[in-house]
GROMACS .gro file of C-alpha atoms in nm:
model
  475
    1MET     CA    1  10.569   1.638   8.789
    2ASP     CA    2  10.268   1.841   8.911
    3LYS     CA    3  10.494   2.133   9.000
    4ILE     CA    4  10.597   2.175   8.635
    5LEU     CA    5  10.233   2.211   8.533
    6GLU     CA    6  10.164   2.446   8.823
    7TYR     CA    7  10.431   2.697   8.722
    8PHE     CA    8  10.473   2.633   8.349
    9GLY     CA    9  10.129   2.512   8.244
   10ASP     CA   10  10.099   2.681   7.904
   11MET     CA   11  10.462   2.607   7.826
   12CYS     CA   12  10.432   2.230   7.884
   13VAL     CA   13  10.361   1.932   7.663
   14LYS     CA   14  10.314   1.567   7.749
   15LYS     CA   15  10.606   1.368   7.612
   16SER     CA   16  10.550   1.002   7.536
   17SER     CA   17  10.619   0.722   7.289
   18VAL     CA   18  10.457   0.938   7.019
   19ARG     CA   19  10.804   1.086   6.978
   20ASP     CA   20  10.899   0.777   6.779
   21LEU     CA   21  10.661   0.882   6.500
   22PHE     CA   22  10.826   1.221   6.479
   23ALA     CA   23  11.174   1.066   6.496
   24THR     CA   24  11.086   0.839   6.203
   25LEU     CA   25  10.992   1.147   6.002
   26SER     CA   26  11.310   1.332   6.113
   27VAL     CA   27  11.108   1.606   6.282
   28PRO     CA   28  11.319   1.819   6.523
   29ALA     CA   29  11.207   1.824   6.887
   30PHE     CA   30  11.115   2.192   6.881
   31ILE     CA   31  10.874   2.135   6.590
   32ARG     CA   32  10.742   1.814   6.745
   33ASP     CA   33  10.655   1.988   7.070
   34TRP     CA   34  10.489   2.275   6.885
   35PHE     CA   35  10.275   2.016   6.706
   36LEU     CA   36  10.194   1.836   7.033
   37LYS     CA   37  10.096   2.162   7.198
   38ARG     CA   38   9.869   2.254   6.910
   39TYR     CA   39   9.697   1.923   6.843
   40SER     CA   40   9.695   1.726   7.171
   41ASP     CA   41   9.380   1.701   7.382
   42SER     CA   42   9.338   1.853   7.729
   43ASP     CA   43   9.513   1.552   7.885
   44GLY     CA   44   9.814   1.597   7.659
   45GLU     CA   45   9.734   1.290   7.449
   46LEU     CA   46   9.768   1.280   7.069
   47ASN     CA   47   9.589   1.047   6.829
   48LEU     CA   48   9.865   0.879   6.626
   49GLU     CA   49   9.658   0.824   6.311
   50PHE     CA   50   9.550   1.188   6.311
   51ALA     CA   51   9.909   1.300   6.377
   52GLN     CA   52  10.052   1.097   6.090
   53ALA     CA   53   9.795   1.235   5.843
   54LYS     CA   54   9.829   1.593   5.966
   55LEU     CA   55  10.206   1.587   5.956
   56LYS     CA   56  10.206   1.509   5.583
   57ASP     CA   57  10.010   1.828   5.520
   58ILE     CA   58  10.169   2.063   5.766
   59LEU     CA   59  10.531   1.950   5.734
   60PRO     CA   60  10.588   1.859   5.368
   61ARG     CA   61  10.908   1.693   5.254
   62LYS     CA   62  11.143   1.856   5.008
   63ASP     CA   63  11.033   1.616   4.734
   64SER     CA   64  10.675   1.744   4.780
   65TRP     CA   65  10.762   2.088   4.641
   66ASN     CA   66  10.635   2.014   4.291
   67SER     CA   67  10.302   1.910   4.439
   68ILE     CA   68  10.290   2.240   4.628
   69LEU     CA   69  10.370   2.430   4.308
   70ASP     CA   70  10.090   2.248   4.128
   71LYS     CA   71   9.837   2.362   4.387
   72LEU     CA   72   9.967   2.719   4.370
   73MET     CA   73   9.944   2.724   3.991
   74ARG     CA   74   9.580   2.610   4.016
   75GLY     CA   75   9.505   2.913   4.230
   76GLU     CA   76   9.503   2.739   4.568
   77SER     CA   77   9.675   2.873   4.876
   78VAL     CA   78   9.905   2.635   5.063
   79LYS     CA   79   9.968   2.640   5.438
   80PHE     CA   80  10.251   2.451   5.610
   81VAL     CA   81  10.540   2.473   5.856
   82ALA     CA   82  10.869   2.597   5.711
   83LYS     CA   83  11.193   2.777   5.778
   84LEU     CA   84  11.229   3.104   5.590
   85SER     CA   85  11.473   3.392   5.563
   86VAL     CA   86  11.379   3.753   5.496
   87HIS     CA   87  11.565   3.993   5.271
   88LEU     CA   88  11.520   4.371   5.260
   89ASP     CA   89  11.647   4.546   4.946
   90ILE     CA   90  11.677   4.920   5.011
   91LYS     CA   91  11.757   5.004   4.649
   92ALA     CA   92  11.459   4.817   4.505
   93ASN     CA   93  11.239   4.894   4.806
   94THR     CA   94  11.127   4.532   4.829
   95VAL     CA   95  11.088   4.274   5.104
   96THR     CA   96  11.130   3.916   4.988
   97PHE     CA   97  11.171   3.574   5.147
   98ALA     CA   98  11.345   3.245   5.075
   99LEU     CA   99  11.264   2.887   5.169
  100PRO     CA  100  11.610   2.727   5.199
  101ASP     CA  101  11.479   2.375   5.262
  102PHE     CA  102  11.292   2.381   4.929
  103GLY     CA  103  11.553   2.561   4.719
  104VAL     CA  104  11.338   2.875   4.680
  105ASP     CA  105  11.545   3.194   4.667
  106HIS     CA  106  11.451   3.561   4.694
  107ALA     CA  107  11.436   3.624   4.320
  108THR     CA  108  11.077   3.506   4.271
  109THR     CA  109  10.912   3.596   4.600
  110PHE     CA  110  10.764   3.885   4.794
  111ILE     CA  111  10.591   3.940   5.126
  112ASP     CA  112  10.237   4.072   5.124
  113PRO     CA  113  10.246   4.434   5.256
  114GLU     CA  114   9.976   4.359   5.516
  115VAL     CA  115  10.164   4.052   5.636
  116TRP     CA  116  10.481   4.258   5.665
  117LYS     CA  117  10.295   4.529   5.853
  118ASP     CA  118  10.138   4.285   6.102
  119HIS     CA  119  10.431   4.046   6.150
  120LYS     CA  120  10.745   4.248   6.079
  121ASP     CA  121  10.884   4.213   6.430
  122GLU     CA  122  10.835   3.836   6.429
  123LEU     CA  123  10.984   3.794   6.082
  124LEU     CA  124  11.292   3.993   6.176
  125CYS     CA  125  11.353   3.838   6.516
  126GLY     CA  126  11.539   3.534   6.387
  127ASP     CA  127  11.916   3.519   6.337
  128GLY     CA  128  11.885   3.511   5.959
  129GLU     CA  129  11.620   3.237   5.952
  130ILE     CA  130  11.294   3.182   6.139
  131TRP     CA  131  11.048   2.894   6.165
  132GLY     CA  132  10.674   2.950   6.141
  133VAL     CA  133  10.342   2.848   5.988
  134ILE     CA  134  10.333   3.010   5.645
  135THR     CA  135  10.063   3.052   5.381
  136LEU     CA  136  10.176   3.083   5.019
  137GLU     CA  137   9.982   3.211   4.719
  138ARG     CA  138  10.073   3.265   4.356
  139ARG     CA  139  10.046   3.634   4.266
  140THR     CA  140  10.187   3.876   4.013
  141VAL     CA  141  10.294   4.230   4.097
  142ILE     CA  142  10.371   4.496   3.837
  143GLN     CA  143  10.614   4.756   3.962
  144GLY     CA  144  10.775   5.016   3.740
  145GLY     CA  145  10.642   4.837   3.435
  146LYS     CA  146  10.815   4.518   3.542
  147ARG     CA  147  10.674   4.187   3.661
  148ILE     CA  148  10.786   4.146   4.022
  149GLY     CA  149  10.763   3.814   4.203
  150ASN     CA  150  10.504   3.542   4.173
  151LEU     CA  151  10.522   3.363   4.506
  152ALA     CA  152  10.365   3.559   4.792
  153LEU     CA  153  10.386   3.509   5.165
  154ALA     CA  154  10.015   3.561   5.229
  155ASP     CA  155  10.017   3.485   5.601
  156PHE     CA  156  10.260   3.404   5.880
  157ARG     CA  157  10.214   3.267   6.230
  158SER     CA  158  10.497   3.235   6.479
  159PHE     CA  159  10.555   2.907   6.659
  160VAL     CA  160  10.528   3.075   6.996
  161PRO     CA  161  10.168   3.123   7.116
  162TYR     CA  162  10.287   3.253   7.454
  163LYS     CA  163  10.525   3.514   7.587
  164VAL     CA  164  10.876   3.385   7.649
  165ASP     CA  165  10.956   3.569   7.970
  166LEU     CA  166  11.309   3.501   8.092
  167GLU     CA  167  11.252   3.681   8.422
  168TYR     CA  168  10.952   3.461   8.497
  169PHE     CA  169  11.156   3.151   8.417
  170LYS     CA  170  11.430   3.267   8.653
  171SER     CA  171  11.185   3.341   8.931
  172CYS     CA  172  11.032   2.993   8.905
  173ARG     CA  173  11.368   2.837   8.992
  174GLU     CA  174  11.309   2.932   9.355
  175GLN     CA  175  11.006   2.701   9.366
  176PHE     CA  176  11.215   2.391   9.283
  177SER     CA  177  11.487   2.211   9.471
  178LEU     CA  178  11.814   2.163   9.283
  179ASP     CA  179  11.733   1.798   9.212
  180GLU     CA  180  11.386   1.892   9.087
  181TRP     CA  181  11.531   2.162   8.864
  182ILE     CA  182  11.790   1.928   8.715
  183ASP     CA  183  11.511   1.682   8.636
  184LEU     CA  184  11.306   1.961   8.477
  185LEU     CA  185  11.596   2.049   8.246
  186LEU     CA  186  11.652   1.686   8.150
  187MET     CA  187  11.284   1.635   8.067
  188ALA     CA  188  11.296   1.947   7.848
  189MET     CA  189  11.586   1.778   7.664
  190ASP     CA  190  11.368   1.466   7.613
  191TYR     CA  191  11.550   1.260   7.876
  192ASN     CA  192  11.392   1.064   8.160
  193PRO     CA  193  11.566   1.162   8.487
  194ASP     CA  194  11.493   0.820   8.636
  195GLY     CA  195  11.705   0.658   8.367
  196PHE     CA  196  12.027   0.806   8.507
  197ILE     CA  197  12.226   0.630   8.777
  198ASP     CA  198  12.297   0.940   8.986
  199GLN     CA  199  12.323   1.317   8.988
  200ASP     CA  200  12.672   1.306   8.836
  201GLU     CA  201  12.537   1.138   8.522
  202LYS     CA  202  12.258   1.392   8.503
  203LEU     CA  203  12.499   1.685   8.532
  204ALA     CA  204  12.725   1.530   8.269
  205MET     CA  205  12.432   1.533   8.026
  206LEU     CA  206  12.341   1.893   8.112
  207THR     CA  207  12.698   2.000   8.034
  208ARG     CA  208  12.605   1.974   7.667
  209LEU     CA  209  12.369   2.272   7.714
  210LEU     CA  210  12.645   2.512   7.821
  211PRO     CA  211  12.706   2.659   7.471
  212PHE     CA  212  12.330   2.707   7.432
  213VAL     CA  213  12.326   2.974   7.705
  214GLU     CA  214  12.671   3.137   7.685
  215LYS     CA  215  12.805   3.336   7.391
  216ARG     CA  216  13.124   3.215   7.223
  217LEU     CA  217  13.174   2.919   7.450
  218ASN     CA  218  13.398   2.678   7.260
  219LEU     CA  219  13.400   2.316   7.372
  220ILE     CA  220  13.537   1.976   7.274
  221GLU     CA  221  13.353   1.657   7.354
  222LEU     CA  222  13.481   1.307   7.289
  223ALA     CA  223  13.237   1.030   7.373
  224PRO     CA  224  13.155   0.669   7.290
  225LYS     CA  225  12.908   0.609   7.010
  226GLY     CA  226  12.539   0.616   7.096
  227THR     CA  227  12.547   0.872   7.377
  228GLY     CA  228  12.323   1.122   7.198
  229LYS     CA  229  12.571   1.389   7.090
  230SER     CA  230  12.405   1.447   6.754
  231TYR     CA  231  12.056   1.453   6.902
  232VAL     CA  232  12.125   1.721   7.162
  233PHE     CA  233  12.304   1.955   6.924
  234SER     CA  234  12.067   1.913   6.629
  235GLN     CA  235  11.720   1.857   6.770
  236ILE     CA  236  11.667   2.064   7.082
  237SER     CA  237  11.719   2.417   6.954
  238LYS     CA  238  11.657   2.587   6.622
  239HIS     CA  239  11.928   2.837   6.716
  240GLY     CA  240  12.209   2.586   6.671
  241TRP     CA  241  12.359   2.411   6.370
  242LEU     CA  242  12.510   2.064   6.348
  243VAL     CA  243  12.760   1.979   6.074
  244SER     CA  244  12.788   1.602   6.040
  245GLY     CA  245  13.070   1.482   5.818
  246GLY     CA  246  13.124   1.617   5.468
  247VAL     CA  247  13.338   1.914   5.373
  248MET     CA  248  13.388   2.229   5.579
  249THR     CA  249  13.545   2.538   5.425
  250ARG     CA  250  13.625   2.884   5.550
  251ALA     CA  251  13.355   3.017   5.317
  252LYS     CA  252  13.087   2.795   5.472
  253MET     CA  253  13.193   2.864   5.829
  254PHE     CA  254  13.272   3.237   5.809
  255TYR     CA  255  13.215   3.419   5.479
  256ASP     CA  256  13.170   3.328   5.114
  257MET     CA  257  13.351   3.594   4.909
  258LYS     CA  258  13.215   3.467   4.578
  259ASN     CA  259  12.850   3.489   4.675
  260LYS     CA  260  12.896   3.758   4.941
  261VAL     CA  261  12.712   3.550   5.199
  262ASP     CA  262  12.787   3.522   5.569
  263GLY     CA  263  12.878   3.180   5.704
  264LEU     CA  264  12.724   2.965   5.976
  265VAL     CA  265  12.872   3.156   6.271
  266ALA     CA  266  12.675   3.467   6.173
  267TYR     CA  267  12.338   3.296   6.207
  268TYR     CA  268  12.354   3.050   6.496
  269ASP     CA  269  12.422   3.036   6.870
  270TYR     CA  270  12.665   2.751   6.817
  271VAL     CA  271  12.807   2.546   6.531
  272ALA     CA  272  12.875   2.185   6.627
  273LEU     CA  273  13.117   1.985   6.415
  274ASP     CA  274  12.998   1.627   6.459
  275GLU     CA  275  13.191   1.315   6.362
  276ILE     CA  276  13.493   1.542   6.346
  277ALA     CA  277  13.720   1.262   6.224
  278THR     CA  278  13.513   1.238   5.904
  279ILE     CA  279  13.496   1.609   5.820
  280LYS     CA  280  13.724   1.715   5.536
  281PHE     CA  281  13.902   2.051   5.541
  282PRO     CA  282  14.021   2.125   5.183
  283ASP     CA  283  14.258   2.402   5.292
  284VAL     CA  284  14.387   2.314   5.640
  285ALA     CA  285  14.611   2.618   5.681
  286GLU     CA  286  14.335   2.859   5.573
  287MET     CA  287  14.079   2.705   5.807
  288GLN     CA  288  14.323   2.679   6.092
  289GLY     CA  289  14.409   3.048   6.068
  290ALA     CA  290  14.044   3.153   6.048
  291LEU     CA  291  13.948   2.936   6.344
  292LYS     CA  292  14.231   3.068   6.560
  293GLY     CA  293  14.121   3.425   6.508
  294TYR     CA  294  13.754   3.351   6.562
  295LEU     CA  295  13.795   3.129   6.869
  296GLU     CA  296  14.009   3.397   7.029
  297SER     CA  297  13.805   3.711   6.965
  298GLY     CA  298  13.484   3.624   6.783
  299THR     CA  299  13.604   3.808   6.474
  300TYR     CA  300  13.700   3.689   6.127
  301ASN     CA  301  13.857   3.848   5.821
  302VAL     CA  302  13.794   3.700   5.479
  303GLY     CA  303  13.919   3.915   5.195
  304VAL     CA  304  13.781   4.263   5.257
  305LYS     CA  305  13.509   4.128   5.485
  306ALA     CA  306  13.563   4.190   5.856
  307GLY     CA  307  13.297   4.011   6.057
  308LYS     CA  308  13.204   3.949   6.419
  309ALA     CA  309  12.976   3.680   6.562
  310ASP     CA  310  12.874   3.521   6.892
  311ALA     CA  311  12.844   3.156   6.792
  312GLY     CA  312  13.036   2.904   6.997
  313ILE     CA  313  13.227   2.627   6.819
  314VAL     CA  314  13.169   2.276   6.952
  315MET     CA  315  13.383   1.988   6.830
  316LEU     CA  316  13.229   1.642   6.870
  317GLY     CA  317  13.401   1.313   6.814
  318ASN     CA  318  13.394   0.946   6.905
  319ILE     CA  319  13.661   0.796   7.126
  320ALA     CA  320  13.767   0.437   7.182
  321ALA     CA  321  13.751   0.296   7.536
  322GLU     CA  322  14.128   0.265   7.563
  323ARG     CA  323  14.173   0.637   7.494
  324MET     CA  324  13.924   0.762   7.757
  325ASN     CA  325  14.208   0.892   7.969
  326THR     CA  326  14.291   1.257   8.018
  327GLU     CA  327  14.654   1.161   8.079
  328LEU     CA  328  14.685   1.040   7.718
  329ASN     CA  329  14.681   1.245   7.399
  330MET     CA  330  14.312   1.209   7.326
  331PHE     CA  331  14.336   1.426   7.014
  332ALA     CA  332  14.596   1.211   6.837
  333THR     CA  333  14.340   1.051   6.604
  334LEU     CA  334  14.167   1.377   6.508
  335PRO     CA  335  14.224   1.553   6.172
  336GLY     CA  336  14.560   1.727   6.138
  337LEU     CA  337  14.385   2.064   6.166
  338PHE     CA  338  14.352   2.002   6.540
  339GLY     CA  339  14.710   1.895   6.595
  340ASP     CA  340  14.805   2.260   6.659
  341SER     CA  341  14.830   2.332   7.032
  342ALA     CA  342  14.766   2.702   6.975
  343LEU     CA  343  14.429   2.613   6.823
  344ILE     CA  344  14.333   2.371   7.100
  345ASP     CA  345  14.426   2.635   7.360
  346ARG     CA  346  14.144   2.851   7.228
  347PHE     CA  347  13.881   2.592   7.322
  348HIS     CA  348  13.751   2.671   7.669
  349GLY     CA  349  13.667   2.330   7.803
  350PHE     CA  350  13.641   1.955   7.749
  351ILE     CA  351  13.333   1.738   7.805
  352GLU     CA  352  13.411   1.385   7.918
  353GLY     CA  353  13.141   1.222   7.710
  354TRP     CA  354  13.212   0.877   7.854
  355ASN     CA  355  13.037   0.994   8.172
  356ILE     CA  356  12.712   1.026   7.976
  357PRO     CA  357  12.513   0.701   7.948
  358ARG     CA  358  12.449   0.534   7.615
  359MET     CA  359  12.096   0.602   7.495
  360ASN     CA  360  11.846   0.334   7.594
  361GLU     CA  361  11.467   0.305   7.621
  362ASN     CA  362  11.473   0.393   7.990
  363LEU     CA  363  11.620   0.735   7.909
  364LYS     CA  364  11.325   0.847   7.693
  365ALA     CA  365  11.114   1.115   7.863
  366GLU     CA  366  10.761   1.022   7.966
  367GLY     CA  367  10.520   1.277   8.112
  368TRP     CA  368  10.471   1.651   8.136
  369ALA     CA  369  10.774   1.860   8.050
  370LEU     CA  370  10.873   2.200   7.917
  371ASN     CA  371  10.789   2.248   7.550
  372SER     CA  372  11.118   2.218   7.357
  373GLU     CA  373  11.029   2.528   7.152
  374TYR     CA  374  10.982   2.734   7.469
  375PHE     CA  375  11.293   2.581   7.626
  376SER     CA  376  11.507   2.661   7.323
  377GLU     CA  377  11.393   3.025   7.335
  378ILE     CA  378  11.476   3.048   7.705
  379LEU     CA  379  11.825   2.909   7.643
  380HIS     CA  380  11.870   3.157   7.359
  381LEU     CA  381  11.763   3.455   7.572
  382PHE     CA  382  12.013   3.366   7.844
  383ARG     CA  383  12.295   3.451   7.605
  384ASP     CA  384  12.217   3.821   7.644
  385ASP     CA  385  12.185   3.808   8.023
  386ILE     CA  386  12.476   4.014   8.156
  387LEU     CA  387  12.371   4.015   8.522
  388ILE     CA  388  12.508   3.667   8.588
  389LYS     CA  389  12.834   3.757   8.414
  390ASN     CA  390  12.865   4.055   8.648
  391VAL     CA  391  12.808   3.827   8.948
  392ILE     CA  392  13.086   3.593   8.831
  393ASP     CA  393  13.323   3.887   8.787
  394ALA     CA  394  13.239   4.012   9.134
  395ILE     CA  395  13.280   3.691   9.335
  396LEU     CA  396  13.577   3.521   9.167
  397ASP     CA  397  13.923   3.578   9.308
  398ILE     CA  398  14.149   3.580   9.002
  399PRO     CA  399  14.519   3.520   9.073
  400ARG     CA  400  14.736   3.798   8.934
  401ASP     CA  401  14.955   3.551   8.749
  402ALA     CA  402  14.665   3.351   8.604
  403ASP     CA  403  14.670   3.279   8.232
  404THR     CA  404  14.417   3.502   8.057
  405ARG     CA  405  14.277   3.221   7.841
  406ASP     CA  406  14.231   3.004   8.148
  407THR     CA  407  14.048   3.285   8.326
  408THR     CA  408  13.822   3.354   8.029
  409ALA     CA  409  13.739   2.985   8.003
  410VAL     CA  410  13.662   2.938   8.373
  411LYS     CA  411  13.443   3.248   8.382
  412ARG     CA  412  13.241   3.155   8.074
  413ILE     CA  413  13.185   2.796   8.179
  414ALA     CA  414  13.095   2.894   8.536
  415SER     CA  415  12.856   3.158   8.404
  416ALA     CA  416  12.685   2.901   8.182
  417TYR     CA  417  12.645   2.662   8.476
  418VAL     CA  418  12.484   2.936   8.684
  419LYS     CA  419  12.240   3.018   8.405
  420LEU     CA  420  12.135   2.654   8.382
  421LEU     CA  421  12.126   2.554   8.749
  422PHE     CA  422  12.083   2.878   8.945
  423PRO     CA  423  11.932   3.133   8.704
  424ALA     CA  424  11.792   3.349   8.985
  425TRP     CA  425  12.144   3.440   9.100
  426ASP     CA  426  12.144   3.779   8.932
  427SER     CA  427  12.311   3.957   9.225
  428VAL     CA  428  12.599   3.869   9.456
  429GLU     CA  429  12.367   3.864   9.758
  430LYS     CA  430  12.165   3.575   9.614
  431VAL     CA  431  12.461   3.344   9.556
  432ASP     CA  432  12.504   3.036   9.772
  433VAL     CA  433  12.884   3.017   9.776
  434GLU     CA  434  12.898   2.650   9.867
  435GLN     CA  435  12.668   2.551   9.580
  436PHE     CA  436  12.849   2.785   9.340
  437GLU     CA  437  13.183   2.623   9.418
  438LYS     CA  438  13.048   2.268   9.391
  439TYR     CA  439  12.823   2.294   9.087
  440CYS     CA  440  12.972   2.581   8.886
  441LEU     CA  441  13.330   2.674   8.970
  442LYS     CA  442  13.482   2.329   9.026
  443PRO     CA  443  13.329   2.180   8.709
  444ALA     CA  444  13.448   2.485   8.512
  445VAL     CA  445  13.802   2.448   8.645
  446LYS     CA  446  13.798   2.076   8.569
  447MET     CA  447  13.676   2.126   8.211
  448ARG     CA  448  13.945   2.383   8.143
  449GLY     CA  449  14.201   2.174   8.330
  450ILE     CA  450  14.155   1.885   8.087
  451ILE     CA  451  14.230   2.117   7.796
  452ARG     CA  452  14.542   2.237   7.977
  453ARG     CA  453  14.655   1.880   8.046
  454GLN     CA  454  14.611   1.790   7.680
  455LEU     CA  455  14.815   2.095   7.584
  456GLU     CA  456  15.095   1.987   7.816
  457ILE     CA  457  15.099   1.644   7.650
  458MET     CA  458  15.095   1.796   7.300
  459ASP     CA  459  15.343   2.079   7.360
  460THR     CA  460  15.610   2.101   7.632
  461GLU     CA  461  15.583   2.481   7.625
  462TYR     CA  462  15.262   2.455   7.829
  463ARG     CA  463  15.436   2.268   8.111
  464LYS     CA  464  15.630   2.577   8.214
  465LYS     CA  465  15.333   2.748   8.378
  466PRO     CA  466  15.070   2.533   8.550
  467MET     CA  467  14.708   2.641   8.567
  468ALA     CA  468  14.636   2.883   8.850
  469GLU     CA  469  14.388   2.807   9.130
  470TYR     CA  470  14.051   2.983   9.111
  471ARG     CA  471  13.840   3.040   9.419
  472VAL     CA  472  13.564   3.262   9.557
  473LYS     CA  473  13.677   3.586   9.719
  474ALA     CA  474  13.695   3.582  10.096
  475GLU     CA  475  13.427   3.792  10.264
   0.00000   0.00000   0.00000
């Protein structure tokens, strides 16, 4: 689309079948697009042989760490892409880093003072961890008669070679029709808009982005296999975390008392629990209690630790064709942890994943699109945008007898829809009421309504008070 290049030129990459190379190497989309931006020619094309050779150097595998150490021990510097975390120790007056993907902790590292001076803001801007191009060197520092560290961060370069300006992004929306904007978002997600049957299918796919832009938006999605749940929640943004199977404990999710380490919710915009039927919860009662508190207020108490976070919790699961019916108990086959209606009530909305098409070759993006790295930063910045929240508060007519959890859910989901589809609506005067009702309010009410219907099936207590009607205030 020429219009994308016209308004987002520096923030675009040309997406093509080259993605398959990166997929084979398990490279996330945000890293792939950074690589494409850096090494493609002026027409957006990338030489596959060059890419394959370069990727081995710039994105080493975990089992390559000994080879990296060998080079460092021979006095060479090593430059590659990595995720690192920074630790400031006030008592020792040191700044160290860790490389979690390679098992390198803070005990044997330090950050070069000049690097810290020049890149401090970038190194501290991540929620606990940040991706970048790093240069390592082996050095020895003597401090107070002691040998301090031997692995130095000798240089750091952020992924983002451009300014991520949310206000500019919002202003560009006015240059696109709604259909064009929807297609722009889908291309940024790596999906070909022409592969969808209609606008409804496209909007169903975009629903997965809601927790990317809205703080503490808790959702449940049940979908057939092969509809791309794992891809969207693990590959598009570095600010989210996908848990796929395995064991989930309160310590991992919220706070580890033994090691005094914050859990996943402290570091990410959302935590998605994929293949929920296969995840094991060793202490169901403990996890259930912690989740209830967090889903309700964003706070958690573990031992003496009282924490607060903004991560949304997204529960993802597969569903058989015969159970794709909101009038049945769709949660009956989920782990016992989710058999508690009070817990389910704290999820804001339900995504009908069966309305999202199964992934096929025709759905793979081809052509110019927003760089996934840029797109993920834009989605992340929207979480702190309070203007749209104020607009929602101002235009919604909330019934006096409305259930508070229902109201919270409808507001958050509607706000997220506005951020995605109509980001320039930062004042009441700019809102198109008809479009707001059709594309934001009604979908929000429906998503919350499915949760309410499931609650009524699970627990007769919820049948006593039906969900209130939400509408725009009369002028």
